[in-house]
Coordinates of C-alpha atoms in Angstrom, one line a residue:
M1 CA -8.8 29.9 12.2
P2 CA -8.4 26.1 11.8
T3 CA -6.1 25.4 8.8
R4 CA -5.6 22.4 6.7
F5 CA -2.3 22.0 4.7
I6 CA -2.0 20.0 1.5
L7 CA 1.2 19.1 -0.3
Q8 CA 1.1 18.4 -4.1
I9 CA 4.1 17.5 -6.2
D10 CA 4.4 17.1 -10.0
G11 CA 6.3 14.3 -11.8
G12 CA 9.7 14.6 -13.4
G13 CA 12.2 11.9 -12.5
I14 CA 15.6 13.2 -11.3
L15 CA 14.1 16.7 -11.6
G16 CA 12.3 15.8 -8.4
A17 CA 15.5 17.1 -6.8
T18 CA 14.0 20.6 -7.0
P19 CA 10.9 20.1 -4.9
A20 CA 12.9 17.8 -2.6
L21 CA 15.5 20.6 -2.0
V22 CA 12.7 23.1 -1.4
L23 CA 11.0 20.8 1.2
A24 CA 14.4 20.1 2.9
Q25 CA 15.0 23.8 3.3
L26 CA 11.5 24.4 4.5
E27 CA 11.6 21.7 7.1
L28 CA 15.0 22.8 8.4
S29 CA 13.8 26.4 8.6
L30 CA 10.7 25.5 10.5
Q31 CA 12.6 23.4 12.9
K32 CA 15.0 26.3 13.7
E33 CA 12.3 28.9 14.0
T34 CA 10.0 26.8 16.2
G35 CA 12.9 25.4 18.3
N36 CA 11.6 21.9 17.6
S37 CA 14.3 19.8 16.0
N38 CA 11.9 16.8 15.8
L39 CA 9.4 18.6 13.6
L40 CA 8.7 16.8 10.4
L41 CA 6.6 17.9 7.4
R42 CA 4.3 15.0 8.1
D43 CA 3.3 16.7 11.3
I44 CA 2.0 19.7 9.2
F45 CA 0.3 18.3 6.2
D46 CA -3.2 16.8 6.2
M47 CA -2.8 15.4 2.7
C48 CA 0.2 14.6 0.5
C49 CA -0.4 14.0 -3.2
G50 CA 2.1 13.2 -5.9
T51 CA 2.7 11.7 -9.4
S52 CA 5.7 9.8 -10.5
T53 CA 8.7 11.4 -8.8
G54 CA 6.2 13.4 -6.8
A55 CA 4.8 10.1 -5.5
I56 CA 8.2 9.2 -4.2
I57 CA 8.5 12.5 -2.3
S58 CA 5.0 12.7 -1.0
G59 CA 5.0 9.0 0.0
L60 CA 8.2 9.4 2.0
V61 CA 6.9 12.6 3.6
A62 CA 3.7 10.7 4.7
A63 CA 5.9 7.9 6.0
G64 CA 7.7 10.3 8.3
V65 CA 11.0 10.4 6.4
P66 CA 12.9 13.6 7.1
A67 CA 12.9 15.9 4.1
R68 CA 16.7 16.1 4.1
E69 CA 16.9 12.4 3.6
I70 CA 14.5 12.6 0.7
Y71 CA 16.7 15.3 -0.9
F72 CA 19.8 13.1 -0.3
F73 CA 18.1 10.3 -2.2
Y74 CA 18.0 12.5 -5.3
R75 CA 21.5 14.0 -4.8
K76 CA 23.3 10.8 -4.1
D77 CA 21.2 7.7 -4.9
G78 CA 19.3 9.3 -7.7
I79 CA 22.3 10.3 -9.7
R80 CA 24.0 7.0 -9.0
L81 CA 21.0 4.9 -10.0
F82 CA 20.3 6.8 -13.2
N83 CA 23.9 6.5 -14.2
K84 CA 24.6 2.9 -13.2
S85 CA 21.3 1.0 -13.1
K86 CA 21.1 0.5 -16.9
N87 CA 20.4 -2.5 -19.0
L88 CA 22.8 -3.0 -21.9
F89 CA 22.1 -0.7 -24.9
L90 CA 21.5 -3.6 -27.3
T91 CA 18.8 -5.0 -25.0
R92 CA 16.8 -1.8 -24.7
F93 CA 14.6 -2.6 -27.6
L94 CA 13.4 -5.7 -25.6
Q95 CA 13.9 -4.4 -22.0
P96 CA 13.4 -1.1 -20.2
K97 CA 16.4 1.2 -19.9
F98 CA 16.7 1.0 -16.1
R99 CA 16.5 -1.9 -13.7
R100 CA 13.6 -1.2 -11.4
G101 CA 14.8 -3.5 -8.6
D102 CA 17.8 -1.3 -7.9
F103 CA 15.6 1.7 -7.3
V104 CA 13.1 -0.3 -5.2
A105 CA 16.0 -1.6 -3.0
V106 CA 17.1 1.9 -2.2
L107 CA 13.6 3.1 -1.4
N108 CA 13.1 0.1 0.9
R109 CA 16.4 0.9 2.6
I110 CA 15.2 4.5 3.2
L111 CA 11.9 3.3 4.7
E112 CA 13.7 0.9 7.0
Q113 CA 16.2 3.4 8.2
H114 CA 14.4 6.7 8.2
S115 CA 10.6 6.2 8.2
A116 CA 8.5 6.4 11.4
D117 CA 7.7 2.7 11.3
K118 CA 11.3 1.7 10.2
S119 CA 9.7 -0.9 7.9
K120 CA 9.7 -1.5 4.2
S121 CA 6.4 -3.4 4.6
T122 CA 4.4 -0.3 5.7
T123 CA 1.0 -0.3 4.1
L124 CA -1.1 2.7 3.3
G125 CA -3.3 1.8 6.2
D126 CA -0.3 2.1 8.5
L127 CA 0.1 5.8 7.7
P128 CA -1.4 8.3 10.1
Y129 CA -5.1 8.9 9.3
K130 CA -4.5 12.6 9.6
T131 CA -2.0 12.5 6.8
M132 CA -3.8 11.2 3.8
L133 CA -1.6 10.1 0.9
M134 CA -2.8 10.1 -2.7
T135 CA -0.7 8.8 -5.6
T136 CA -1.5 8.2 -9.2
A137 CA -0.9 5.5 -11.7
Y138 CA -2.1 5.0 -15.3
N139 CA -3.8 1.7 -15.8
L140 CA -3.5 0.1 -19.3
C141 CA -6.6 -1.9 -18.6
S142 CA -9.0 0.9 -17.7
R143 CA -7.1 3.4 -20.0
R144 CA -7.3 6.0 -17.3
T145 CA -5.4 7.3 -14.3
H146 CA -6.2 5.7 -10.9
F147 CA -5.9 7.5 -7.6
I148 CA -4.6 5.4 -4.8
K149 CA -5.6 6.8 -1.5
S150 CA -4.5 5.8 2.0
N151 CA -7.9 6.6 3.6
D152 CA -9.9 4.5 1.1
K153 CA -10.8 1.2 2.6
A154 CA -10.0 -0.7 -0.6
D155 CA -6.5 0.7 -0.7
R156 CA -5.4 0.4 2.9
D157 CA -3.7 -3.0 2.5
I158 CA -1.5 -1.8 -0.4
R159 CA 2.1 -1.5 0.5
L160 CA 3.5 2.0 0.4
S161 CA 6.4 0.9 -1.7
D162 CA 4.1 -0.6 -4.2
A163 CA 1.9 2.5 -4.4
I164 CA 5.1 4.5 -5.0
A165 CA 6.5 2.1 -7.6
W166 CA 3.2 2.0 -9.6
S167 CA 3.3 5.7 -9.9
A168 CA 7.1 6.4 -10.2
L169 CA 8.9 3.3 -11.4
S170 CA 6.7 2.1 -14.3
A171 CA 7.3 4.6 -17.1
A172 CA 7.5 3.1 -20.6
Y173 CA 11.0 2.9 -22.0
Y174 CA 12.6 3.8 -18.6
F175 CA 11.2 1.1 -16.3
G176 CA 8.3 -0.7 -18.0
K177 CA 4.9 -1.6 -16.8
I178 CA 4.0 -3.2 -13.4
S179 CA 1.3 -5.9 -13.2
A180 CA -1.0 -5.8 -10.2
P181 CA -3.3 -8.9 -10.7
H182 CA -5.2 -8.5 -7.5
Y183 CA -6.0 -4.8 -7.8
E184 CA -9.7 -4.1 -8.0
W185 CA -11.3 -1.2 -9.9
Q186 CA -14.5 -0.1 -11.5
L187 CA -15.2 0.4 -15.1
K188 CA -17.9 3.0 -15.9
N189 CA -19.9 2.4 -19.0
N190 CA -21.8 5.0 -21.0
D191 CA -25.4 4.1 -20.3
T192 CA -27.8 6.7 -18.8
P193 CA -27.5 6.4 -15.9
P194 CA -24.0 4.8 -16.1
V195 CA -23.3 1.3 -14.7
M196 CA -20.2 0.7 -12.6
L197 CA -18.7 -2.7 -13.5
K198 CA -16.3 -4.4 -11.2
R199 CA -12.9 -5.4 -12.7
K200 CA -9.9 -7.1 -11.2
G201 CA -6.3 -6.8 -12.4
A202 CA -4.3 -3.7 -13.4
V203 CA -1.2 -3.1 -15.5
F204 CA 0.2 0.1 -14.2
Q205 CA 2.4 2.7 -15.9
D206 CA 3.9 5.9 -14.6
G207 CA 1.3 8.3 -13.3
G208 CA 2.7 11.1 -15.5
Q209 CA 2.0 9.2 -18.7
G210 CA -1.6 10.2 -18.7
T211 CA -2.5 13.9 -18.6
Q212 CA -2.1 14.1 -14.8
N213 CA 1.5 14.8 -14.3
C214 CA 0.3 17.7 -12.1
T215 CA -2.6 16.7 -9.8
L216 CA -3.6 20.1 -8.5
N217 CA -7.0 19.9 -10.0
F218 CA -7.7 16.6 -8.2
V219 CA -6.5 18.1 -4.9
L220 CA -9.3 20.6 -5.5
N221 CA -11.7 17.8 -6.1
E222 CA -10.7 16.2 -2.7
I223 CA -11.2 19.6 -1.0
L224 CA -14.7 19.8 -2.5
A225 CA -15.6 16.2 -1.6
K226 CA -14.4 16.6 2.0
N227 CA -16.1 20.0 2.3
W228 CA -12.8 21.6 3.5
G229 CA -12.3 25.3 3.4
N230 CA -15.9 26.2 4.4
N231 CA -17.0 28.7 7.1
D232 CA -14.1 29.4 9.4
E233 CA -11.7 26.8 8.0
E234 CA -8.7 27.7 5.9
V235 CA -7.0 25.4 3.3
I236 CA -3.4 26.1 2.2
I237 CA -2.1 24.1 -0.8
V238 CA 1.6 23.8 -1.4
S239 CA 2.0 22.9 -5.1
L240 CA 5.6 22.1 -6.2
G241 CA 6.7 21.8 -9.8
T242 CA 9.9 20.2 -11.2
G243 CA 10.8 23.0 -13.5
N244 CA 8.9 23.9 -16.7
K245 CA 9.7 25.8 -19.9
T246 CA 7.0 28.3 -20.9
R247 CA 5.6 27.7 -24.3
S248 CA 3.4 29.8 -26.6
T249 CA 2.9 30.2 -30.4
P250 CA 2.7 33.6 -32.0
Y251 CA -0.7 34.4 -33.4
D252 CA 0.5 34.6 -37.0
N253 CA 2.2 31.2 -36.8
A254 CA -0.8 29.6 -35.3
N255 CA -3.1 31.2 -37.8
E256 CA -1.0 30.0 -40.7
M257 CA -0.5 26.5 -39.3
S258 CA -1.3 23.8 -41.9
D259 CA -3.5 20.8 -41.5
I260 CA -0.3 18.7 -41.3
G261 CA 1.1 20.9 -38.6
Q262 CA -2.1 20.7 -36.6
T263 CA -2.1 16.9 -36.9
I264 CA 1.6 16.7 -35.8
R265 CA 0.7 18.7 -32.7
F266 CA -2.2 16.3 -32.0
L267 CA 0.0 13.2 -32.4
L268 CA 2.6 14.7 -30.1
N269 CA 0.0 14.7 -27.3
Q270 CA -1.3 18.2 -27.5
A271 CA -3.4 17.7 -24.4
R272 CA -0.4 16.9 -22.3
D273 CA 1.1 20.4 -23.1
E274 CA -1.7 22.2 -21.3
S275 CA -2.2 19.8 -18.4
T276 CA 0.0 21.7 -15.9
T277 CA -0.9 25.2 -17.0
I278 CA -4.7 24.6 -16.9
Q279 CA -4.5 23.1 -13.4
E280 CA -2.5 26.0 -12.1
M281 CA -5.1 28.4 -13.5
A282 CA -7.8 26.3 -12.0
G283 CA -6.1 26.7 -8.6
W284 CA -5.8 30.4 -9.0
Y285 CA -9.5 30.7 -10.1
V286 CA -10.7 28.8 -7.1
Q287 CA -8.7 30.9 -4.6
Q288 CA -10.2 34.0 -6.2
K289 CA -13.7 32.8 -5.6
R290 CA -12.9 31.0 -2.3
P291 CA -10.9 33.3 0.0
N292 CA -10.4 30.4 2.5
I293 CA -8.4 28.4 -0.1
K294 CA -4.9 29.6 -0.8
V295 CA -2.6 28.0 -3.5
F296 CA 1.2 28.5 -3.3
R297 CA 2.5 27.3 -6.6
L298 CA 6.3 26.9 -6.4
D299 CA 8.1 26.3 -9.7
Y300 CA 10.9 27.8 -11.9
E301 CA 11.5 28.5 -15.5
T302 CA 14.0 26.0 -17.0
K303 CA 16.5 26.8 -19.8
K304 CA 15.4 23.8 -21.8
D305 CA 13.4 20.6 -21.6
Y306 CA 15.3 18.1 -19.4
A307 CA 14.9 14.4 -19.7
L308 CA 13.8 12.7 -16.5
D309 CA 17.1 10.8 -16.3
D310 CA 19.3 13.8 -17.2
T311 CA 21.8 13.8 -14.3
K312 CA 24.3 16.0 -16.0
N313 CA 22.2 19.1 -15.3
F314 CA 21.6 18.3 -11.6
L315 CA 23.2 21.6 -10.7
E316 CA 20.4 23.4 -12.6
Y317 CA 17.8 21.6 -10.6
Q318 CA 19.5 22.7 -7.4
K319 CA 19.7 26.3 -8.6
G320 CA 16.0 26.1 -9.5
G321 CA 15.2 24.9 -5.9
M322 CA 17.2 27.8 -4.4
K323 CA 15.6 30.2 -6.7
I324 CA 12.2 29.1 -5.4
V325 CA 13.5 29.4 -1.8
A326 CA 14.5 33.0 -2.4
S327 CA 11.2 33.9 -3.9
P328 CA 8.5 36.1 -2.2
V329 CA 5.9 33.4 -2.6
Y330 CA 8.1 30.9 -0.6
K331 CA 8.7 33.4 2.1
Q332 CA 5.0 34.1 2.4
L333 CA 4.3 30.4 2.6
K334 CA 6.8 30.0 5.4
R335 CA 5.2 32.8 7.4
S336 CA 1.8 31.1 7.0
L337 CA 3.2 27.8 8.2
L338 CA 5.0 29.4 11.2
S339 CA 1.9 31.3 12.2
H340 CA 0.0 28.1 12.2
L341 CA 2.6 26.2 14.2
M342 CA 3.1 29.0 16.8
N343 CA -0.6 29.3 17.3
D344 CA -0.9 25.6 18.0
K345 CA 1.6 25.8 20.9

């Protein structure tokens, strides 16, 4: 049965070490078991999608960077940059906490040394058409998340490094916004039928600052739009989290919650709390109704909420990655990938 593979990765700053480690282990294992030391994840996935730190990983995968180099970025450069690339404490009320340029310089170096094109100027249009890349960025002008796609004609001239930076290196407080004066987008008004109004100029913030830190639901939208997974075609989605802490409120506590308590929940971005869970459940619902679509959700339960620049707990992120690699779901995924690869020989 023809199979399409999709990679989707959540946001999470330095916590991206977890999915990066899982992918490094997966790529190495597939190379050993197929006997092909040149096999890269880019050779497998038809679409890579990520938000924030997930945009870094998915963008580098699509560019042909070996997964082990992506993991090294988090283990070495990530720790160093989050510890050293800081503006002075007294200036943080006026400037972002971190200096974006230091991060961009490292990403450009990785693209020049390890990508297929060996170029920091690679555009989305330069990526293989088979391997579609989709990243997200929140636009302060449109007040919504934008989806930057390598197979969209309007986006093909965007540099890969810019698409990654818009999504991953523009978080408020940490990096600050990025202006893209030439970016064109459409504003939908509320008429019946709605009118699409052309607009130019975007001010981007981290893709995870909206409600789309996990983009699994929008991967499902792409599958629907492209009519994948019908008839004799199978779709396998590999969805990677960056560690999450399960939350719930006992019935009695919720039932007795005051108006002030409810208001506080709302002000703390109540919608964001459910964004990942509801998308995971959407994926499970779709695969129950569509047997040709399979979702492998790989994540782990964290001890606490980690800040996206918390390098002190890097060992926990590594342990989370190895916990995923030891899970039955990961092993089932690897069998599916190997079966596909061996059948293609």
